[in-house]
């Protein structure tokens, strides 16, 4: 195996180990009248954004920030699975 192959294999292994620990996709469910963009902006302030560490996503912190930033929300929660974060909300 040549140097390029070894370097490529090492990079691939690093990506395989790194990608599942990051948030790469974010979706919002449960909103009907509140724009998804507004919820995503509030979530970004609390640490949920592209490339964020899944370990650093704190559901309680996100919930509190969302409820204070978007008064039309009655309830909010966040679940992570793989590299996807799903923000679930319930409107008043």
C-alpha positions as MATLAB code, in Angstrom:
seq = 'XXXXXXXXXXXXXXXXXXXXXXXXXXXXXXXXXXXXXXXXXXXXXXXXXXXXXXXXXXXXXXXXXXXXXXXXXXXXXXXXXXXXXXXXXXXX';
ca = [
       0.000    0.000    0.000;
       1.420    3.383   -0.905;
       1.502    6.507    1.273;
      -1.624    8.032   -0.258;
      -3.579    4.849    0.442;
      -2.412    4.742    4.045;
      -3.216    8.428    4.590;
      -6.609    7.991    2.928;
      -7.390    4.967    5.100;
      -6.425    6.865    8.261;
      -8.601    9.843    7.265;
     -11.530    7.531    6.541;
     -11.155    5.850    9.939;
     -11.026    9.236   11.664;
     -14.209   10.336    9.870;
     -15.962    7.085   10.775;
     -15.180    7.719   14.425;
     -15.857   11.491   14.368;
     -19.069   11.841   12.322;
     -21.408    9.937   14.699;
     -20.393   12.222   17.573;
     -21.556   15.375   15.772;
     -24.910   16.909   14.890;
     -25.090   17.157   11.102;
     -28.855   17.295   10.577;
     -31.496   19.162   12.580;
     -35.242   18.815   12.171;
     -38.213   20.400   13.936;
     -41.512   18.638   14.528;
     -44.787   19.685   16.094;
     -44.809   23.312   14.977;
     -47.810   24.584   13.053;
     -47.799   28.371   13.358;
     -44.317   29.159   14.677;
     -41.833   29.268   11.786;
     -39.238   26.514   11.830;
     -36.506   29.094   11.242;
     -37.374   30.891   14.490;
     -37.105   27.642   16.461;
     -33.808   26.758   14.775;
     -32.353   30.198   15.571;
     -33.273   29.816   19.240;
     -31.817   26.302   19.271;
     -28.582   27.539   17.732;
     -28.114   29.986   20.604;
     -28.356   27.034   23.010;
     -25.737   25.019   21.138;
     -27.596   22.959   18.567;
     -26.051   23.737   15.201;
     -24.263   21.970   12.363;
     -21.180   20.225   13.696;
     -22.060   20.579   17.391;
     -20.916   17.803   19.701;
     -23.749   15.453   20.652;
     -22.301   15.175   24.165;
     -22.651   18.912   24.714;
     -26.337   19.020   23.732;
     -28.224   19.426   27.004;
     -31.950   18.835   26.585;
     -32.923   20.864   29.672;
     -30.828   23.846   28.563;
     -32.292   23.737   25.048;
     -35.839   23.454   26.412;
     -35.413   26.446   28.710;
     -33.882   28.611   25.987;
     -36.542   27.683   23.445;
     -39.407   28.372   25.833;
     -37.999   31.757   26.828;
     -37.062   32.785   23.260;
     -40.322   31.661   21.631;
     -43.274   32.484   23.920;
     -45.752   30.712   21.622;
     -44.272   27.350   22.689;
     -45.782   25.388   25.562;
     -43.275   22.509   25.561;
     -39.970   21.673   23.849;
     -37.541   18.789   23.858;
     -34.570   17.549   21.876;
     -33.470   14.021   21.024;
     -30.307   13.015   19.236;
     -29.855    9.827   17.287;
     -26.717    9.257   15.285;
     -25.873   12.553   13.652;
     -29.474   13.862   13.708;
     -31.055   16.138   16.308;
     -34.851   16.301   16.417;
     -36.418   19.273   18.175;
     -39.979   18.468   19.225;
     -42.288   21.300   20.233;
     -45.871   21.845   21.291;
     -47.491   25.212   20.689;
     -49.895   26.976   23.051;
];
